[in-house]
Amino acid sequence: DTEVTQTPKHLVMGMTNKKSLKCEQHMGHRAMYWYKQKAKKPPELMFVYSYEKLSINESVPSRFSPECPNSSLLNLHLHALQPEDSALYLCASSQVRQSSGNTIYFGEGSWLTVV
Amino acid sequence: AQKVTQAQTEISVVEKEDVTLDCVYETRDTTYYLFWYKQPPSGELVFLIRRNSFDEQNEISGRYSWNFQKSTSSFNFTITASQVVDSAVYFCALSGLKTSYDKVIFGPGTSLSVIP
């Protein structure tokens, strides 16, 4: 069983809606990630948080707004999305120690459909 | 630049056959990590193995084995006696060690179908 849990598993939202994706991990990891994955493609990095601070933003449109309330939680706030934003959104976490490398552990993902 | 190539887009095998998934990588880093992940239709990316660039020992875990060859920049994955539950997309990935949250570069993935 995954130790990174994501809710909701499925979400359908209109283009004017505001919704949030939530992620929680209890592995003591201090780096957390959001990835976006379109069908038949590899995951694409969106954001990285390290010690609750945003460290990487891969030029993601502002209609996606990440938030890291504490070391275990990561949210992705969604507003005014477009149909092309429909995808699988994967949360992940890892250690932040060089000696351990950075094996990233993923959650089950949230399937988002924008209508 | 870092790059991961998985030349096999889709593979179909009959149950109990052995299958090898190829992975070739490019990097200028002297220290790096290689990974394999499995993604079943449910969506979760399941971590299978991590190998650092200093360790060229091959590894076996049950029906899974990995062959890391630095000389050819390859990190191939073999499933022995395949089962239907092995049907999934498999991603090979690469990361450097400059920062602990270096970007992980994923290959395009190989979709494996095991037919009963």
mmCIF file of C-alpha atoms in Angstrom:
data_model
loop_
_atom_site.group_PDB
_atom_site.id
_atom_site.type_symbol
_atom_site.label_atom_id
_atom_site.label_comp_id
_atom_site.label_asym_id
_atom_site.label_seq_id
_atom_site.Cartn_x
_atom_site.Cartn_y
_atom_site.Cartn_z
ATOM 1 C CA ASP A 1 0.000 0.000 0.000
ATOM 2 C CA THR A 2 1.180 3.493 -0.854
ATOM 3 C CA GLU A 3 2.199 5.779 2.006
ATOM 4 C CA VAL A 4 1.324 8.842 -0.040
ATOM 5 C CA THR A 5 -2.429 9.320 -0.060
ATOM 6 C CA GLN A 6 -4.294 11.590 -2.409
ATOM 7 C CA THR A 7 -7.868 12.823 -2.403
ATOM 8 C CA PRO A 8 -10.103 12.881 -4.283
ATOM 9 C CA LYS A 9 -9.325 9.974 -6.586
ATOM 10 C CA HIS A 10 -11.590 11.400 -9.286
ATOM 11 C CA LEU A 11 -12.703 14.985 -9.795
ATOM 12 C CA VAL A 12 -14.888 16.552 -12.468
ATOM 13 C CA MET A 13 -15.027 20.330 -12.456
ATOM 14 C CA GLY A 14 -16.301 23.110 -14.622
ATOM 15 C CA MET A 15 -14.081 25.814 -16.007
ATOM 16 C CA THR A 16 -15.400 28.369 -13.515
ATOM 17 C CA ASN A 17 -15.099 26.139 -10.455
ATOM 18 C CA LYS A 18 -12.571 26.292 -7.639
ATOM 19 C CA LYS A 19 -11.433 22.966 -6.268
ATOM 20 C CA SER A 20 -8.444 21.499 -4.457
ATOM 21 C CA LEU A 21 -6.433 18.315 -4.628
ATOM 22 C CA LYS A 22 -4.994 17.068 -1.357
ATOM 23 C CA CYS A 23 -1.981 14.934 -0.556
ATOM 24 C CA GLU A 24 -0.649 13.515 2.688
ATOM 25 C CA GLN A 25 2.453 11.513 3.515
ATOM 26 C CA HIS A 26 3.635 9.992 6.777
ATOM 27 C CA MET A 27 7.122 8.887 5.795
ATOM 28 C CA GLY A 28 8.857 11.873 7.388
ATOM 29 C CA HIS A 29 9.890 13.152 3.979
ATOM 30 C CA ARG A 30 10.668 16.854 3.694
ATOM 31 C CA ALA A 31 10.368 17.177 -0.091
ATOM 32 C CA MET A 32 6.958 16.976 -1.746
ATOM 33 C CA TYR A 33 6.054 17.198 -5.409
ATOM 34 C CA TRP A 34 3.188 17.689 -7.814
ATOM 35 C CA TYR A 35 3.386 15.999 -11.203
ATOM 36 C CA LYS A 36 0.961 16.139 -14.104
ATOM 37 C CA GLN A 37 0.556 13.169 -16.418
ATOM 38 C CA LYS A 38 -1.337 13.107 -19.696
ATOM 39 C CA ALA A 39 -2.412 9.846 -21.312
ATOM 40 C CA LYS A 40 0.432 7.753 -22.738
ATOM 41 C CA LYS A 41 3.037 10.248 -21.537
ATOM 42 C CA PRO A 42 5.521 10.242 -18.646
ATOM 43 C CA PRO A 43 4.859 12.407 -15.577
ATOM 44 C CA GLU A 44 5.865 16.056 -15.873
ATOM 45 C CA LEU A 45 7.110 17.947 -12.849
ATOM 46 C CA MET A 46 5.009 20.943 -11.786
ATOM 47 C CA PHE A 47 6.167 21.984 -8.316
ATOM 48 C CA VAL A 48 8.657 20.955 -5.635
ATOM 49 C CA TYR A 49 8.429 21.905 -1.973
ATOM 50 C CA SER A 50 11.409 21.449 0.322
ATOM 51 C CA TYR A 51 10.990 22.024 4.048
ATOM 52 C CA GLU A 52 7.577 23.517 3.326
ATOM 53 C CA LYS A 53 9.018 26.131 0.986
ATOM 54 C CA LEU A 54 8.408 26.243 -2.746
ATOM 55 C CA SER A 55 11.736 25.456 -4.388
ATOM 56 C CA ILE A 56 10.787 24.637 -7.973
ATOM 57 C CA ASN A 57 7.944 25.963 -10.118
ATOM 58 C CA GLU A 58 8.201 24.596 -13.645
ATOM 59 C CA SER A 59 6.536 27.662 -15.195
ATOM 60 C CA VAL A 60 3.116 26.360 -14.287
ATOM 61 C CA PRO A 61 0.144 28.669 -15.097
ATOM 62 C CA SER A 62 -1.202 30.597 -12.136
ATOM 63 C CA ARG A 63 -4.546 28.786 -12.337
ATOM 64 C CA PHE A 64 -2.657 26.060 -10.436
ATOM 65 C CA SER A 65 -1.717 27.216 -6.946
ATOM 66 C CA PRO A 66 0.230 24.889 -4.644
ATOM 67 C CA GLU A 67 0.249 25.089 -0.876
ATOM 68 C CA CYS A 68 2.248 23.205 1.735
ATOM 69 C CA PRO A 69 0.597 23.778 5.157
ATOM 70 C CA ASN A 70 3.052 21.497 6.976
ATOM 71 C CA SER A 71 5.624 18.819 6.334
ATOM 72 C CA SER A 72 3.001 16.117 5.786
ATOM 73 C CA LEU A 73 0.456 17.937 3.661
ATOM 74 C CA LEU A 74 0.469 19.298 0.137
ATOM 75 C CA ASN A 75 -2.468 20.893 -1.651
ATOM 76 C CA LEU A 76 -3.032 21.960 -5.213
ATOM 77 C CA HIS A 77 -5.682 24.650 -5.609
ATOM 78 C CA LEU A 78 -7.400 24.751 -8.983
ATOM 79 C CA HIS A 79 -9.243 27.730 -10.437
ATOM 80 C CA ALA A 80 -10.457 28.606 -13.916
ATOM 81 C CA LEU A 81 -8.984 25.502 -15.476
ATOM 82 C CA GLN A 82 -9.187 24.624 -19.151
ATOM 83 C CA PRO A 83 -10.257 21.298 -20.675
ATOM 84 C CA GLU A 84 -6.641 20.659 -21.679
ATOM 85 C CA ASP A 85 -5.759 20.580 -17.976
ATOM 86 C CA SER A 86 -7.594 17.269 -17.711
ATOM 87 C CA ALA A 87 -4.972 14.755 -16.605
ATOM 88 C CA LEU A 88 -3.750 12.528 -13.804
ATOM 89 C CA TYR A 89 -2.198 14.621 -11.026
ATOM 90 C CA LEU A 90 0.365 12.760 -8.981
ATOM 91 C CA CYS A 91 1.657 13.783 -5.601
ATOM 92 C CA ALA A 92 5.003 12.442 -4.449
ATOM 93 C CA SER A 93 7.498 12.765 -1.641
ATOM 94 C CA SER A 94 11.158 12.029 -0.949
ATOM 95 C CA GLN A 95 13.982 12.538 1.494
ATOM 96 C CA VAL A 96 16.087 15.677 1.176
ATOM 97 C CA ARG A 97 19.439 14.101 2.022
ATOM 98 C CA GLN A 98 21.999 13.716 -0.730
ATOM 99 C CA SER A 99 23.391 10.545 0.765
ATOM 100 C CA SER A 100 20.104 8.783 0.247
ATOM 101 C CA GLY A 101 19.581 9.930 -3.282
ATOM 102 C CA ASN A 102 16.094 11.031 -4.022
ATOM 103 C CA THR A 103 13.852 8.042 -4.508
ATOM 104 C CA ILE A 104 10.488 9.603 -5.094
ATOM 105 C CA TYR A 105 7.427 7.789 -3.785
ATOM 106 C CA PHE A 106 4.179 8.495 -5.556
ATOM 107 C CA GLY A 107 0.559 8.465 -4.517
ATOM 108 C CA GLU A 108 -2.242 6.863 -6.500
ATOM 109 C CA GLY A 109 -3.047 10.103 -8.246
ATOM 110 C CA SER A 110 -6.142 12.221 -8.753
ATOM 111 C CA TRP A 111 -7.885 11.889 -12.113
ATOM 112 C CA LEU A 112 -9.078 15.369 -13.070
ATOM 113 C CA THR A 113 -11.594 16.092 -15.821
ATOM 114 C CA VAL A 114 -12.355 19.690 -16.726
ATOM 115 C CA VAL A 115 -15.649 20.193 -18.569
ATOM 116 C CA ALA B 1 21.690 17.330 -21.126
ATOM 117 C CA GLN B 2 20.044 14.360 -19.485
ATOM 118 C CA LYS B 3 17.835 12.028 -21.439
ATOM 119 C CA VAL B 4 16.241 8.610 -21.050
ATOM 120 C CA THR B 5 15.221 6.521 -24.036
ATOM 121 C CA GLN B 6 12.918 3.527 -23.954
ATOM 122 C CA ALA B 7 12.794 2.392 -27.539
ATOM 123 C CA GLN B 8 10.004 -0.140 -27.027
ATOM 124 C CA THR B 9 6.691 1.685 -26.961
ATOM 125 C CA GLU B 10 4.519 -1.403 -26.547
ATOM 126 C CA ILE B 11 5.318 -5.051 -25.926
ATOM 127 C CA SER B 12 2.954 -8.014 -25.834
ATOM 128 C CA VAL B 13 3.977 -11.383 -24.458
ATOM 129 C CA VAL B 14 2.152 -14.546 -23.586
ATOM 130 C CA GLU B 15 1.999 -15.443 -19.907
ATOM 131 C CA LYS B 16 5.083 -17.277 -18.608
ATOM 132 C CA GLU B 17 7.341 -15.831 -21.278
ATOM 133 C CA ASP B 18 10.378 -13.808 -20.239
ATOM 134 C CA VAL B 19 10.500 -10.185 -21.345
ATOM 135 C CA THR B 20 13.219 -7.527 -21.261
ATOM 136 C CA LEU B 21 12.477 -3.814 -21.212
ATOM 137 C CA ASP B 22 15.291 -1.668 -22.567
ATOM 138 C CA CYS B 23 16.480 1.629 -21.126
ATOM 139 C CA VAL B 24 19.307 3.790 -22.446
ATOM 140 C CA TYR B 25 20.292 7.010 -20.727
ATOM 141 C CA GLU B 26 22.452 10.059 -21.390
ATOM 142 C CA THR B 27 24.063 12.213 -18.742
ATOM 143 C CA ARG B 28 27.246 14.197 -18.214
ATOM 144 C CA ASP B 29 27.062 13.739 -14.451
ATOM 145 C CA THR B 30 29.591 11.362 -12.940
ATOM 146 C CA THR B 31 27.236 10.591 -10.085
ATOM 147 C CA TYR B 32 23.634 9.768 -10.830
ATOM 148 C CA TYR B 33 20.769 7.462 -9.961
ATOM 149 C CA LEU B 34 18.663 5.261 -12.185
ATOM 150 C CA PHE B 35 15.165 4.062 -11.367
ATOM 151 C CA TRP B 36 12.426 1.818 -12.633
ATOM 152 C CA TYR B 37 8.766 2.521 -11.854
ATOM 153 C CA LYS B 38 5.670 0.480 -12.679
ATOM 154 C CA GLN B 39 2.348 2.161 -13.439
ATOM 155 C CA PRO B 40 -0.669 -0.172 -13.533
ATOM 156 C CA PRO B 41 -3.962 1.067 -15.009
ATOM 157 C CA SER B 42 -5.013 2.348 -11.575
ATOM 158 C CA GLY B 43 -2.496 5.156 -11.988
ATOM 159 C CA GLU B 44 -0.113 4.868 -9.059
ATOM 160 C CA LEU B 45 3.576 4.922 -9.917
ATOM 161 C CA VAL B 46 5.165 2.084 -7.979
ATOM 162 C CA PHE B 47 8.873 2.328 -7.208
ATOM 163 C CA LEU B 48 10.723 -0.856 -8.199
ATOM 164 C CA ILE B 49 14.444 -0.156 -7.904
ATOM 165 C CA ARG B 50 17.109 2.520 -7.523
ATOM 166 C CA ARG B 51 20.677 2.023 -8.697
ATOM 167 C CA ASN B 52 23.507 4.504 -8.191
ATOM 168 C CA SER B 53 26.169 5.062 -10.788
ATOM 169 C CA PHE B 54 28.914 3.515 -8.664
ATOM 170 C CA ASP B 55 27.182 0.194 -8.294
ATOM 171 C CA GLU B 56 27.164 -1.909 -11.436
ATOM 172 C CA GLN B 57 26.131 -5.099 -9.710
ATOM 173 C CA ASN B 58 23.127 -6.674 -11.287
ATOM 174 C CA GLU B 59 20.179 -7.195 -9.011
ATOM 175 C CA ILE B 60 17.518 -9.839 -8.774
ATOM 176 C CA SER B 61 14.291 -9.578 -6.823
ATOM 177 C CA GLY B 62 12.014 -12.527 -7.302
ATOM 178 C CA ARG B 63 10.994 -12.631 -10.967
ATOM 179 C CA TYR B 64 12.542 -9.208 -11.606
ATOM 180 C CA SER B 65 16.164 -8.597 -12.538
ATOM 181 C CA TRP B 66 18.083 -5.559 -13.646
ATOM 182 C CA ASN B 67 21.216 -5.311 -15.774
ATOM 183 C CA PHE B 68 23.153 -2.050 -15.373
ATOM 184 C CA GLN B 69 25.968 -1.535 -17.888
ATOM 185 C CA LYS B 70 27.746 1.796 -17.619
ATOM 186 C CA SER B 71 29.796 1.109 -20.734
ATOM 187 C CA THR B 72 26.676 1.123 -22.880
ATOM 188 C CA SER B 73 24.656 3.533 -20.686
ATOM 189 C CA SER B 74 21.936 0.960 -20.315
ATOM 190 C CA PHE B 75 19.780 -0.198 -17.426
ATOM 191 C CA ASN B 76 17.586 -3.013 -18.691
ATOM 192 C CA PHE B 77 14.810 -4.724 -16.784
ATOM 193 C CA THR B 78 13.861 -8.366 -17.220
ATOM 194 C CA ILE B 79 10.698 -10.053 -15.981
ATOM 195 C CA THR B 80 10.987 -13.824 -15.846
ATOM 196 C CA ALA B 81 7.902 -16.010 -16.258
ATOM 197 C CA SER B 82 5.633 -13.043 -16.844
ATOM 198 C CA GLN B 83 2.171 -12.906 -15.285
ATOM 199 C CA VAL B 84 -0.982 -11.005 -16.191
ATOM 200 C CA VAL B 85 -0.439 -8.781 -13.121
ATOM 201 C CA ASP B 86 2.753 -7.540 -14.742
ATOM 202 C CA SER B 87 0.687 -5.719 -17.367
ATOM 203 C CA ALA B 88 1.474 -2.048 -16.855
ATOM 204 C CA VAL B 89 3.483 0.859 -18.183
ATOM 205 C CA TYR B 90 7.084 0.768 -17.024
ATOM 206 C CA PHE B 91 9.150 3.925 -16.746
ATOM 207 C CA CYS B 92 12.913 4.128 -16.551
ATOM 208 C CA ALA B 93 14.154 7.344 -14.902
ATOM 209 C CA LEU B 94 17.377 9.213 -14.188
ATOM 210 C CA SER B 95 18.404 11.850 -11.672
ATOM 211 C CA GLY B 96 21.612 13.630 -10.755
ATOM 212 C CA LEU B 97 22.925 14.242 -7.279
ATOM 213 C CA LYS B 98 23.620 17.969 -7.331
ATOM 214 C CA THR B 99 20.654 18.669 -5.100
ATOM 215 C CA SER B 100 18.578 16.206 -3.207
ATOM 216 C CA TYR B 101 15.488 17.076 -5.142
ATOM 217 C CA ASP B 102 17.022 17.151 -8.576
ATOM 218 C CA LYS B 103 14.551 16.755 -11.349
ATOM 219 C CA VAL B 104 13.895 13.153 -12.178
ATOM 220 C CA ILE B 105 13.973 12.632 -15.923
ATOM 221 C CA PHE B 106 11.508 9.978 -17.000
ATOM 222 C CA GLY B 107 11.722 7.963 -20.174
ATOM 223 C CA PRO B 108 8.626 7.790 -22.388
ATOM 224 C CA GLY B 109 7.581 4.458 -20.910
ATOM 225 C CA THR B 110 7.028 0.954 -22.257
ATOM 226 C CA SER B 111 3.529 -0.476 -22.160
ATOM 227 C CA LEU B 112 3.667 -4.196 -21.378
ATOM 228 C CA SER B 113 0.690 -6.443 -22.013
ATOM 229 C CA VAL B 114 0.836 -9.989 -20.707
ATOM 230 C CA ILE B 115 -1.739 -12.154 -22.429
ATOM 231 C CA PRO B 116 -3.140 -15.151 -20.536
#
